[in-house]
Coordinates of C-alpha atoms and ligand atoms in Angstrom, one line a residue:
M1 CA 52.1 8.7 67.9
V2 CA 49.9 6.2 66.3
A3 CA 48.8 3.3 68.4
L4 CA 46.2 0.7 68.3
T5 CA 43.3 1.7 70.4
V6 CA 40.9 -0.6 72.2
A7 CA 37.4 0.5 73.3
C8 CA 37.9 0.0 76.9
D9 CA 39.0 1.9 79.9
P10 CA 40.7 -0.1 82.6
Q11 CA 40.3 2.7 85.1
R12 CA 36.6 2.2 84.9
D13 CA 36.7 -1.5 84.3
E14 CA 37.9 -3.0 87.5
T15 CA 36.8 -6.5 86.4
F16 CA 39.9 -7.2 84.3
V17 CA 43.2 -8.0 86.0
F18 CA 46.1 -9.9 84.5
D19 CA 45.3 -13.1 86.3
E20 CA 45.9 -15.3 83.4
M21 CA 46.0 -18.5 85.4
S22 CA 44.1 -19.0 88.6
Y23 CA 44.3 -22.4 90.1
T24 CA 42.1 -24.3 92.5
P25 CA 42.3 -28.1 92.9
S26 CA 38.9 -28.5 91.2
E27 CA 39.4 -26.1 88.2
T28 CA 41.8 -23.7 86.6
V29 CA 40.6 -20.4 85.0
F30 CA 42.6 -19.0 82.2
K31 CA 42.1 -15.4 81.0
L32 CA 43.9 -13.4 78.3
F33 CA 43.7 -9.9 77.0
A34 CA 43.6 -10.3 73.2
P35 CA 42.2 -8.6 70.2
E36 CA 38.5 -8.5 69.7
N37 CA 38.1 -10.8 66.7
A38 CA 40.9 -13.2 67.4
K39 CA 40.9 -17.0 67.6
V40 CA 42.2 -17.7 71.1
F41 CA 43.0 -21.0 72.6
V42 CA 44.7 -22.2 75.7
V43 CA 46.6 -25.4 75.1
V44 CA 47.0 -27.5 78.3
E45 CA 49.6 -30.3 77.9
G46 CA 48.7 -30.5 74.2
D47 CA 44.9 -30.3 74.6
S48 CA 43.6 -27.3 72.8
I49 CA 40.7 -25.5 74.4
E50 CA 39.0 -22.6 72.7
M51 CA 38.6 -19.5 74.9
Q52 CA 35.5 -17.4 74.9
R53 CA 35.4 -13.7 74.5
K54 CA 34.1 -11.9 77.5
M55 CA 33.2 -8.3 78.3
A56 CA 32.0 -7.2 81.6
S57 CA 30.0 -4.4 80.1
A58 CA 29.7 -2.7 76.7
D59 CA 32.8 -0.4 77.3
S60 CA 34.9 -2.8 79.3
C61 CA 38.1 -4.6 78.0
P62 CA 37.7 -7.5 75.8
F63 CA 39.3 -10.6 77.2
Y64 CA 39.0 -14.3 76.7
K65 CA 38.3 -16.9 79.2
A66 CA 38.3 -20.7 79.6
T67 CA 37.6 -22.8 82.7
V68 CA 39.2 -26.2 82.7
E69 CA 37.9 -28.7 85.2
G70 CA 40.1 -31.0 87.2
D71 CA 43.4 -30.6 89.1
L72 CA 45.9 -29.1 86.6
K73 CA 48.7 -28.5 89.1
G74 CA 52.1 -28.8 87.5
K75 CA 50.6 -28.9 83.9
T76 CA 52.1 -26.7 81.2
Y77 CA 50.0 -24.4 79.1
E78 CA 50.3 -21.9 76.2
F79 CA 48.0 -19.4 74.8
V80 CA 47.5 -19.4 71.0
V81 CA 46.2 -16.1 69.6
D82 CA 45.7 -16.3 65.8
G83 CA 48.3 -19.0 65.6
Q84 CA 50.9 -17.3 67.7
S85 CA 51.8 -19.1 70.9
S86 CA 53.2 -17.8 74.1
P87 CA 52.9 -18.3 77.9
G88 CA 50.8 -15.0 78.0
V89 CA 52.1 -11.8 79.4
F90 CA 51.6 -12.5 83.1
A91 CA 52.8 -16.1 83.6
K92 CA 53.6 -16.7 87.3
A93 CA 55.6 -19.9 86.6
V94 CA 57.3 -21.2 83.5
T95 CA 59.2 -24.0 82.0
V96 CA 62.9 -23.8 81.2
N97 CA 63.8 -20.7 79.2
G98 CA 60.3 -19.3 79.9
K99 CA 58.7 -21.1 76.9
K100 CA 55.5 -22.2 78.5
G101 CA 53.4 -21.3 81.5
V102 CA 52.9 -23.8 84.3
V103 CA 49.8 -24.2 86.5
V104 CA 50.9 -23.5 90.0
D105 CA 49.5 -23.1 93.4
M106 CA 51.7 -20.2 94.6
R107 CA 51.4 -21.4 98.2
D108 CA 53.6 -24.4 97.2
T109 CA 56.5 -22.0 96.5
N110 CA 56.7 -20.4 99.9
P111 CA 59.8 -21.3 101.9
E112 CA 59.5 -22.2 105.6
G113 CA 58.8 -19.2 107.7
W114 CA 57.6 -17.1 104.7
K115 CA 54.4 -16.1 106.4
S116 CA 56.4 -14.2 109.1
D117 CA 58.7 -12.5 106.5
R118 CA 58.3 -8.8 106.8
H119 CA 59.1 -6.1 104.3
V120 CA 62.0 -3.8 105.0
W121 CA 60.7 -0.3 104.4
R122 CA 62.3 2.8 105.6
P123 CA 62.0 6.5 104.6
A124 CA 63.9 7.3 101.4
Q125 CA 66.5 9.5 103.1
D126 CA 67.6 6.6 105.3
M127 CA 68.4 4.2 102.5
V128 CA 71.9 3.2 101.4
V129 CA 71.6 1.4 98.1
Y130 CA 74.0 -1.3 96.8
E131 CA 73.6 -2.2 93.2
M132 CA 74.5 -5.7 92.4
H133 CA 74.4 -8.5 89.9
H134 CA 73.9 -12.1 91.2
R135 CA 76.8 -13.6 89.2
D136 CA 79.3 -10.7 89.7
F137 CA 78.9 -10.9 93.4
S138 CA 79.4 -14.6 94.1
I139 CA 80.9 -16.4 91.2
A140 CA 84.5 -15.9 92.3
R141 CA 83.9 -16.2 96.0
E142 CA 85.7 -19.4 97.0
D143 CA 83.6 -20.3 100.0
A144 CA 80.3 -19.6 98.2
K145 CA 78.1 -22.7 97.9
Y146 CA 75.7 -21.2 95.4
K147 CA 77.9 -19.3 93.1
G148 CA 76.0 -16.9 90.8
K149 CA 72.6 -18.0 92.3
F150 CA 69.8 -16.2 94.2
L151 CA 70.8 -18.5 97.2
A152 CA 74.3 -16.9 97.4
L153 CA 72.6 -14.1 99.1
T154 CA 71.3 -16.4 101.8
E155 CA 74.9 -17.5 102.7
P156 CA 76.5 -16.2 105.9
W157 CA 79.5 -14.8 104.1
A158 CA 77.3 -12.7 101.9
I159 CA 75.0 -11.4 104.6
E160 CA 78.0 -10.7 106.9
H161 CA 79.7 -8.7 104.2
L162 CA 76.7 -6.6 103.4
S163 CA 75.9 -6.1 107.0
A164 CA 79.5 -5.1 107.9
L165 CA 79.5 -2.6 105.0
G166 CA 76.3 -1.2 106.4
I167 CA 74.2 -0.9 103.2
N168 CA 70.5 -1.4 103.9
A169 CA 69.1 -2.0 100.5
V170 CA 70.3 -4.2 97.6
H171 CA 69.2 -3.2 94.1
I172 CA 69.5 -6.4 92.1
L173 CA 70.0 -6.2 88.4
P174 CA 67.3 -7.8 86.3
S175 CA 66.1 -10.8 88.1
Y176 CA 62.9 -11.5 86.2
D177 CA 63.1 -14.2 83.4
Y178 CA 65.2 -12.8 80.6
G179 CA 66.3 -14.3 77.4
S180 CA 70.0 -14.0 76.8
V181 CA 71.2 -16.8 79.0
D182 CA 70.3 -20.3 77.9
E183 CA 68.9 -22.0 81.0
T184 CA 69.4 -25.5 79.5
R185 CA 73.2 -25.0 79.2
L186 CA 74.3 -23.8 82.6
D187 CA 77.2 -26.1 82.5
K188 CA 78.9 -23.5 80.4
P189 CA 79.6 -20.1 81.8
Q190 CA 77.2 -17.5 80.4
Y191 CA 76.9 -14.0 81.4
N192 CA 74.4 -11.2 80.8
W193 CA 73.0 -8.2 82.8
G194 CA 69.6 -9.3 81.8
Y195 CA 68.1 -6.2 80.2
D196 CA 66.1 -8.4 77.8
P197 CA 62.9 -9.3 79.5
V198 CA 60.9 -12.4 78.5
N199 CA 58.5 -13.1 81.4
Y200 CA 58.2 -10.1 83.6
N201 CA 56.6 -11.8 86.6
V202 CA 58.7 -14.9 87.0
P203 CA 62.3 -15.0 88.4
E204 CA 65.1 -15.7 86.1
G205 CA 65.9 -19.5 85.8
S206 CA 69.7 -19.3 85.5
Y207 CA 69.9 -17.8 89.0
S208 CA 68.1 -20.8 90.4
T209 CA 69.7 -24.2 91.2
N210 CA 67.3 -25.9 88.8
P211 CA 65.6 -24.0 86.1
A212 CA 63.8 -27.1 84.8
D213 CA 61.7 -27.2 88.0
P214 CA 59.2 -24.3 87.7
L215 CA 58.8 -23.9 91.5
C216 CA 62.6 -23.9 92.2
R217 CA 63.4 -20.3 91.0
I218 CA 60.3 -19.0 92.8
R219 CA 61.1 -20.6 96.0
E220 CA 64.8 -19.6 95.9
F221 CA 64.0 -16.0 95.1
K222 CA 61.8 -15.9 98.1
Q223 CA 64.5 -17.5 100.3
M224 CA 66.9 -14.8 99.1
V225 CA 64.4 -12.1 100.1
Q226 CA 63.8 -13.7 103.4
A227 CA 67.5 -13.9 104.3
L228 CA 68.0 -10.3 103.3
H229 CA 65.0 -9.2 105.3
K230 CA 66.2 -11.0 108.3
A231 CA 69.4 -8.9 108.1
G232 CA 67.3 -5.7 107.7
I233 CA 68.2 -5.3 104.1
A234 CA 65.6 -4.1 101.6
V235 CA 65.3 -5.7 98.2
I236 CA 64.9 -3.4 95.2
L237 CA 64.1 -4.9 91.8
D238 CA 65.5 -3.5 88.6
V239 CA 62.5 -3.4 86.3
V240 CA 62.7 -3.0 82.5
Y241 CA 59.2 -2.4 81.2
N242 CA 60.4 0.0 78.6
H243 CA 61.4 -2.6 76.0
T244 CA 61.5 -6.3 75.2
Y245 CA 64.3 -8.4 73.7
D246 CA 62.6 -8.0 70.4
I247 CA 59.1 -7.5 69.0
E248 CA 58.5 -10.6 67.0
H249 CA 59.0 -13.1 69.8
S250 CA 57.7 -11.0 72.6
N251 CA 54.8 -12.2 74.7
F252 CA 53.2 -8.8 74.3
Q253 CA 53.2 -9.0 70.5
R254 CA 52.1 -12.7 70.4
T255 CA 49.0 -12.0 72.5
Y256 CA 48.0 -8.6 71.2
K257 CA 49.8 -7.6 68.1
D258 CA 51.0 -4.0 68.0
Y259 CA 49.0 -3.0 71.1
Y260 CA 52.0 -2.7 73.6
Y261 CA 54.5 -0.9 71.4
R262 CA 54.8 2.7 70.2
R263 CA 55.2 3.5 66.5
T264 CA 56.8 6.4 64.8
H265 CA 55.2 9.1 62.7
P266 CA 55.9 9.2 59.0
Q267 CA 57.6 12.6 58.4
P268 CA 55.7 15.0 56.2
L269 CA 57.7 16.3 53.2
P270 CA 57.8 20.0 52.2
N271 CA 56.2 19.3 48.8
G272 CA 53.5 17.0 50.0
G273 CA 53.7 13.3 50.7
E274 CA 55.5 11.6 53.6
K275 CA 58.8 10.1 54.3
G276 CA 59.4 7.1 56.3
D277 CA 56.9 4.5 57.4
L278 CA 54.9 3.6 60.4
G279 CA 57.8 1.8 62.0
Y280 CA 58.4 0.9 65.6
S281 CA 59.8 3.6 67.7
N282 CA 63.1 2.9 69.4
G283 CA 63.5 5.2 72.4
S284 CA 65.1 2.4 74.3
G285 CA 67.9 2.0 71.9
C286 CA 67.1 -1.7 71.9
G287 CA 64.9 -1.8 68.8
N288 CA 61.5 -1.1 70.4
E289 CA 59.8 0.9 73.1
T290 CA 56.7 -0.1 74.9
A291 CA 53.6 2.2 75.1
S292 CA 53.1 2.9 78.8
E293 CA 50.3 5.3 77.9
Q294 CA 48.2 2.5 76.5
P295 CA 45.6 1.7 79.2
M296 CA 46.4 -2.0 79.4
M297 CA 50.2 -1.5 79.2
R298 CA 49.9 0.9 82.1
R299 CA 47.8 -1.5 84.0
F300 CA 50.2 -4.3 83.2
M301 CA 53.0 -2.3 84.9
V302 CA 50.9 -1.4 87.9
E303 CA 49.8 -5.0 88.4
S304 CA 53.4 -6.3 87.8
V305 CA 55.0 -4.1 90.5
K306 CA 52.1 -4.9 92.9
Y307 CA 52.6 -8.6 92.3
W308 CA 56.3 -8.4 93.1
V309 CA 55.6 -6.5 96.3
N310 CA 52.7 -8.8 97.4
E311 CA 53.9 -12.2 96.2
Y312 CA 57.8 -11.8 96.6
H313 CA 57.9 -9.1 99.3
V314 CA 60.0 -6.9 97.1
D315 CA 60.5 -3.5 98.8
G316 CA 61.3 -1.0 96.0
F317 CA 61.8 -0.5 92.2
R318 CA 64.5 0.9 90.0
F319 CA 62.9 1.8 86.6
D320 CA 65.2 1.2 83.7
L321 CA 65.0 4.1 81.1
M322 CA 62.2 5.8 83.1
G323 CA 62.4 8.5 80.5
C324 CA 60.5 6.1 78.1
H325 CA 57.5 5.9 80.4
D326 CA 54.9 8.6 80.5
I327 CA 54.5 10.7 83.6
T328 CA 51.0 9.6 84.2
T329 CA 52.0 6.0 84.3
M330 CA 54.8 6.7 86.8
N331 CA 52.4 8.6 89.0
T332 CA 49.8 5.9 88.7
I333 CA 52.4 3.4 89.9
R334 CA 53.4 5.6 92.8
Q335 CA 49.8 5.9 93.9
A336 CA 49.2 2.1 93.6
L337 CA 52.3 1.4 95.7
D338 CA 51.3 4.1 98.2
E339 CA 48.2 2.1 98.9
I340 CA 50.4 -0.7 100.0
N341 CA 53.1 1.4 101.7
P342 CA 54.3 4.9 101.0
D343 CA 57.9 3.9 101.8
I344 CA 58.1 1.6 98.8
F345 CA 61.0 3.4 97.1
I346 CA 60.8 4.2 93.4
Y347 CA 63.6 5.7 91.4
G348 CA 64.7 5.5 87.8
E349 CA 66.9 6.6 85.0
G350 CA 65.5 10.0 84.0
W351 CA 66.3 9.6 80.4
S352 CA 65.8 7.4 77.3
A353 CA 68.3 6.0 75.0
G354 CA 66.9 7.6 71.9
A355 CA 64.0 9.7 70.8
C356 CA 60.6 8.3 72.0
A357 CA 57.4 8.6 70.1
L358 CA 55.9 10.8 72.8
P359 CA 57.1 14.4 73.5
A360 CA 59.8 14.6 76.1
D361 CA 57.7 16.9 78.3
S362 CA 55.2 14.0 78.8
L363 CA 57.9 11.4 79.8
G364 CA 59.5 10.4 83.1
M365 CA 62.6 12.5 82.3
K366 CA 64.8 13.9 85.0
A367 CA 63.6 17.4 84.2
N368 CA 60.0 16.3 84.8
I369 CA 60.8 14.9 88.3
P370 CA 59.0 17.9 89.9
Q371 CA 55.8 16.4 88.3
M372 CA 56.5 13.0 89.9
P373 CA 56.5 13.6 93.6
R374 CA 58.3 10.9 95.6
I375 CA 60.0 9.4 92.6
A376 CA 63.7 9.8 92.3
A377 CA 66.1 10.1 89.4
F378 CA 69.8 9.4 89.1
S379 CA 71.9 12.5 89.0
D380 CA 74.3 12.3 86.2
D381 CA 75.1 15.9 87.1
L382 CA 76.9 14.8 90.3
R383 CA 78.3 11.6 88.7
D384 CA 79.9 13.3 85.8
A385 CA 81.2 16.3 87.8
L386 CA 83.0 14.0 90.1
R387 CA 84.5 11.6 87.6
G388 CA 84.1 13.2 84.1
P389 CA 81.5 13.1 81.4
F390 CA 79.9 9.9 80.1
S391 CA 80.9 10.9 76.5
D392 CA 84.7 11.1 77.2
D393 CA 86.6 8.6 79.3
T394 CA 89.8 10.7 79.1
K395 CA 88.2 13.5 81.1
P396 CA 88.7 13.3 84.9
G397 CA 86.0 15.8 85.9
W398 CA 86.6 17.6 89.1
F399 CA 89.9 15.8 89.7
D400 CA 91.5 17.5 86.8
P401 CA 93.3 20.6 88.1
K402 CA 92.7 22.4 84.7
E403 CA 89.0 21.7 84.9
E404 CA 86.9 24.7 85.9
N405 CA 83.3 25.2 86.6
L406 CA 82.3 21.8 88.1
K407 CA 82.0 23.1 91.6
E408 CA 78.4 24.2 91.2
S409 CA 77.5 20.7 89.9
I410 CA 79.0 19.1 92.9
K411 CA 77.2 21.6 95.2
A412 CA 73.9 20.8 93.5
G413 CA 74.6 17.1 94.1
I414 CA 75.4 17.8 97.8
V415 CA 72.0 19.5 98.4
G416 CA 70.1 16.8 96.5
M417 CA 69.4 18.8 93.3
I418 CA 66.9 21.0 95.1
A419 CA 66.7 24.8 94.9
H420 CA 69.3 26.3 97.3
P421 CA 70.2 30.0 97.6
Q422 CA 73.9 29.2 97.3
V423 CA 73.8 26.9 94.2
D424 CA 73.8 28.6 90.8
Y425 CA 72.1 26.2 88.5
A426 CA 73.1 28.2 85.5
Q427 CA 76.6 26.8 86.0
V428 CA 75.5 23.3 86.7
N429 CA 76.8 20.9 83.9
Y430 CA 73.4 19.4 82.8
S431 CA 70.4 20.5 84.9
K432 CA 70.1 24.2 84.5
E433 CA 67.3 24.2 87.0
P434 CA 66.9 22.2 90.2
Y435 CA 65.1 19.0 89.3
A436 CA 64.2 17.8 92.7
L437 CA 61.4 19.2 94.9
E438 CA 62.8 17.1 97.8
P439 CA 66.4 15.8 98.1
T440 CA 65.1 12.3 98.2
Q441 CA 64.2 12.7 94.5
M442 CA 67.9 12.5 93.7
M443 CA 70.1 9.4 93.5
A444 CA 73.6 10.3 94.5
Y445 CA 76.3 8.1 92.8
V446 CA 79.5 8.1 91.0
S447 CA 79.3 4.7 89.3
C448 CA 76.9 2.0 88.5
H449 CA 76.8 -1.2 86.4
D450 CA 76.7 0.8 83.2
D451 CA 79.9 2.4 82.1
M452 CA 83.2 2.1 83.8
C453 CA 83.5 1.4 87.5
L454 CA 85.2 4.1 89.6
V455 CA 88.7 2.6 89.6
D456 CA 88.7 2.0 85.8
R457 CA 87.4 5.5 85.2
L458 CA 90.1 7.1 87.3
K459 CA 92.7 5.0 85.5
A460 CA 91.3 6.0 82.1
S461 CA 91.1 9.7 82.8
I462 CA 94.4 10.2 84.8
P463 CA 97.1 8.4 82.8
G464 CA 99.8 6.9 84.9
I465 CA 97.8 7.3 88.2
Q466 CA 99.5 5.5 91.0
E467 CA 97.6 3.2 93.5
K468 CA 97.9 5.7 96.4
E469 CA 96.3 8.5 94.4
L470 CA 93.7 6.2 93.0
I471 CA 92.6 5.2 96.4
R472 CA 92.6 8.8 97.6
L473 CA 90.4 9.9 94.8
D474 CA 88.1 6.9 95.1
L475 CA 87.4 7.7 98.7
L476 CA 87.0 11.3 98.1
A477 CA 84.4 10.8 95.3
Q478 CA 82.4 8.4 97.5
T479 CA 82.6 10.9 100.4
A480 CA 80.7 13.4 98.2
V481 CA 78.1 10.7 97.4
F482 CA 77.6 9.6 101.0
T483 CA 77.4 13.2 102.4
S484 CA 74.9 14.2 99.8
Q485 CA 71.4 14.9 100.9
G486 CA 70.2 12.8 98.0
V487 CA 69.8 9.0 98.4
P488 CA 73.3 7.4 98.3
F489 CA 73.8 4.5 95.8
M490 CA 76.9 2.5 95.2
L491 CA 78.0 -0.2 92.7
S492 CA 78.8 -3.5 94.3
G493 CA 82.4 -4.1 94.6
E494 CA 83.6 -0.5 94.8
E495 CA 84.3 -1.2 98.5
L496 CA 86.8 -3.8 97.2
L497 CA 88.4 -1.4 94.7
R498 CA 86.7 -3.3 91.9
T499 CA 88.0 -3.3 88.3
K500 CA 86.2 -4.4 85.1
Q501 CA 89.6 -4.1 83.3
G502 CA 88.4 -0.9 81.6
V503 CA 85.3 -2.5 80.0
H504 CA 82.4 0.0 79.9
N505 CA 79.5 -1.9 78.6
S506 CA 80.2 -5.3 80.2
F507 CA 76.6 -6.6 79.7
E508 CA 77.8 -9.8 78.2
S509 CA 81.5 -9.8 79.2
P510 CA 82.8 -13.0 80.8
D511 CA 83.1 -13.5 84.5
S512 CA 86.8 -12.6 84.4
I513 CA 85.7 -9.0 83.7
N514 CA 82.6 -8.8 85.8
Q515 CA 83.3 -10.8 88.9
L516 CA 84.2 -9.2 92.2
D517 CA 87.7 -10.1 93.3
W518 CA 87.2 -10.9 97.0
R519 CA 91.0 -11.1 97.6
N520 CA 90.9 -7.3 97.4
K521 CA 89.2 -7.3 100.8
E522 CA 92.5 -8.3 102.4
R523 CA 94.6 -6.4 99.9
Y524 CA 93.0 -3.0 100.6
P525 CA 91.5 -3.2 104.1
E526 CA 91.7 0.6 104.3
V527 CA 89.3 0.9 101.4
F528 CA 86.7 -1.3 102.9
D529 CA 87.1 0.3 106.3
Y530 CA 86.6 3.8 104.8
Y531 CA 83.4 2.8 103.0
K532 CA 82.1 1.1 106.1
N533 CA 82.8 4.0 108.4
L534 CA 81.5 6.5 105.9
I535 CA 78.2 4.6 105.6
A536 CA 78.1 4.3 109.4
L537 CA 78.7 8.0 109.9
R538 CA 75.8 8.8 107.5
K539 CA 73.5 6.4 109.2
A540 CA 74.4 7.7 112.7
H541 CA 73.9 11.4 111.8
P542 CA 70.5 12.7 110.5
A543 CA 72.3 15.9 109.5
F544 CA 73.5 14.1 106.4
R545 CA 70.0 13.0 105.4
M546 CA 67.5 15.7 106.4
G547 CA 65.0 14.4 103.8
K548 CA 63.2 17.8 103.4
A549 CA 64.3 20.5 101.1
E550 CA 63.2 23.2 103.5
L551 CA 65.5 21.7 106.2
V552 CA 68.4 21.5 103.8
R553 CA 68.0 25.2 102.8
Q554 CA 67.9 26.2 106.5
H555 CA 70.7 24.0 107.8
L556 CA 73.2 23.4 104.9
E557 CA 75.5 26.3 104.2
F558 CA 78.4 26.3 101.8
L559 CA 81.7 28.0 102.9
P560 CA 83.7 30.1 100.5
T561 CA 86.5 28.0 98.8
E562 CA 88.5 27.7 95.7
E563 CA 87.2 25.8 92.6
S564 CA 89.0 22.6 93.7
V565 CA 87.4 22.6 97.1
V566 CA 83.8 22.2 98.2
A567 CA 83.0 22.9 101.9
F568 CA 79.7 23.0 103.7
R569 CA 78.4 23.3 107.2
L570 CA 75.4 21.4 108.5
K571 CA 74.5 23.8 111.3
N572 CA 72.4 24.0 114.4
H573 CA 71.7 20.3 115.0
A574 CA 70.6 19.8 111.4
G575 CA 67.9 17.2 111.1
G576 CA 67.9 16.9 114.9
D577 CA 71.5 15.8 114.9
A578 CA 73.3 15.4 118.3
W579 CA 76.2 17.3 116.9
Q580 CA 75.7 21.0 116.8
D581 CA 77.6 21.8 113.6
I582 CA 79.3 19.5 111.1
I583 CA 81.7 20.8 108.5
V584 CA 82.5 18.7 105.5
I585 CA 85.4 19.8 103.2
L586 CA 86.1 17.9 100.0
N587 CA 89.5 18.8 98.6
A588 CA 90.3 17.7 95.0
D589 CA 93.6 19.6 94.9
R590 CA 96.9 17.8 94.8
E591 CA 98.1 20.2 97.5
A592 CA 96.8 20.6 101.0
Q593 CA 94.4 23.5 101.4
M594 CA 93.8 26.0 104.2
I595 CA 90.0 26.7 104.6
S596 CA 88.4 29.4 106.7
I597 CA 85.7 28.0 109.0
P598 CA 83.6 29.6 111.7
E599 CA 85.7 30.0 114.8
G600 CA 85.4 27.1 117.2
R601 CA 86.8 24.0 118.8
Y602 CA 86.0 20.9 116.7
S603 CA 86.5 17.2 116.8
V604 CA 87.9 15.5 113.7
V605 CA 86.0 12.4 112.5
C606 CA 87.3 12.1 108.9
C607 CA 90.7 13.1 107.8
D608 CA 93.2 12.0 105.1
G609 CA 91.5 8.7 104.2
K610 CA 90.5 7.7 107.7
I611 CA 87.1 7.9 109.5
D612 CA 86.4 7.4 113.2
Q613 CA 83.3 8.8 114.8
Q614 CA 84.9 8.6 118.2
G615 CA 87.4 11.2 117.0
L616 CA 90.8 11.5 115.2
G617 CA 92.0 14.6 117.0
E618 CA 90.9 18.2 117.5
V619 CA 90.9 21.5 115.6
N620 CA 90.8 25.0 117.2
G621 CA 90.3 28.3 115.6
N622 CA 89.0 29.7 112.4
R623 CA 91.2 27.9 109.8
V624 CA 91.8 24.3 109.1
Q625 CA 94.2 22.5 106.8
V626 CA 92.8 19.7 104.5
A627 CA 95.1 17.1 103.2
P628 CA 95.5 16.7 99.4
Q629 CA 92.8 14.8 97.5
S630 CA 90.8 13.9 100.6
A631 CA 87.9 14.8 102.7
L632 CA 87.9 16.4 106.2
I633 CA 84.8 16.2 108.4
I634 CA 84.8 17.9 111.8
H635 CA 82.1 18.8 114.3
N636 CA 81.5 20.7 117.5
Ligands
CA1 CA1 65.6 -16.9 81.3

């Protein structure tokens, strides 16, 4: 890896923070991290002011500073470094489409009652995460006042839906300022997931009611957080520090050329010489990859997440392509957030989208999760065992009667990808060793925004599947997710039997593909009820979320079954549960199955597509029948 080095160590140099604009009514101070011998200006409403290079001490980071007297509130500014202009890398407020910075007193952006807003933090094992896109969620909702906006999540219908479903955290797809939607043309429908960051520390303008007003997006984001917090729902931000939309126009590149990106090695040739040039590495699959190991990039990430926590009261973070970031950076972020609150939840994609310029064993990959305590990674092991591999839509995974050898992957997902005496990792589909030290380091899921949603996947992999079977398998798959000792995660709309018409990568598909069809709530009430009752069952019973690997090894025991059935017992008041023993049986077979269980008298709480904690009947003896393609949950 070749990277530009700067003679400074931000670990030692506490004087520099990315406070590029700090406002008081009498003066505004501008600062910028930029190359040592650059010509740096700040241009305030057309007035160019040369910035002076500063160093706190001989080995501290060079930065440039200018103090402008007078009240600059509301004025726009740009930094110009060797002729390249940008709003800087840490703008707090911007003009439409994020082109220029705006001088702002952040106190002016606080909605009424903001001071009394409190974070929603809970231990990781208690979280139920709902991944959503602002536009998907509300654009087709007839009674929504703020369709596709942050404010939709302040509306009673939205809060009531989420509360009734019982999720307690929303993971919102990129909500920082991104580039792919033109904020000046919102009269035309435009759609993007937003994985193309422009200004990392400002909310996206198109989700506000007026992107031309720099304060509006900030205030409305905070109103959204406030409304969710009032309902006890945590807000998790999807953060995409691993790449920018492009290099040429990026604020990183325009303030400090080539500092923030990794470059590739030229490859040595056998007979001498080299092949290839010093190009930009592309581990993100998006044309570039940032260099988290660079001290100031690392510091940028740390300050950015802290800023979202402190200024916007965000409660947790999902790291896009965490496998592009180095382990040290992820642990530094964990430590910085611990100082605020250890329950700030961090998880990420434990992979990259291409080869990075750093060795894989130094990166935030799933296999390296043991080196990143209290950071979780998505389990594609469980996901693909349940619904078939990412690489082949025609394969139905565990639901294929011909498919063998997926049971261990599902069992690994049930225990939270920890070491367990009854799980043989040699037979697990991807992870040949347990990757989690604690079950809360695993995200349990069967679908997310990426790739097909569950309904589409079932349709693609089981040709001619009828609605009845589709619903059975949908509910069965989610039962595995929500009875896993990992942290359960669901894609928004799955509770409404969502379809994206078979589109995988719907990142820029129209609303007709991405929107939730709210009419499905009346069409399939049994689906919503099952999801709701399943979540309620998990929340009511600590046995399903013991949180500690040692407790899971002591209290979770698998029962012997055929390949098409996974059965486990949560025994002896697991996790302090009121119920003595709980038995969960997941039957993927098209036929009913008889399963041997420890002799006893049990109450049934989940059976054949229905869940009722008060009981659906009783079972006596040492054998129990499980209906086809469904889950049975009983307790004594
Ligand atoms: Ca934008």
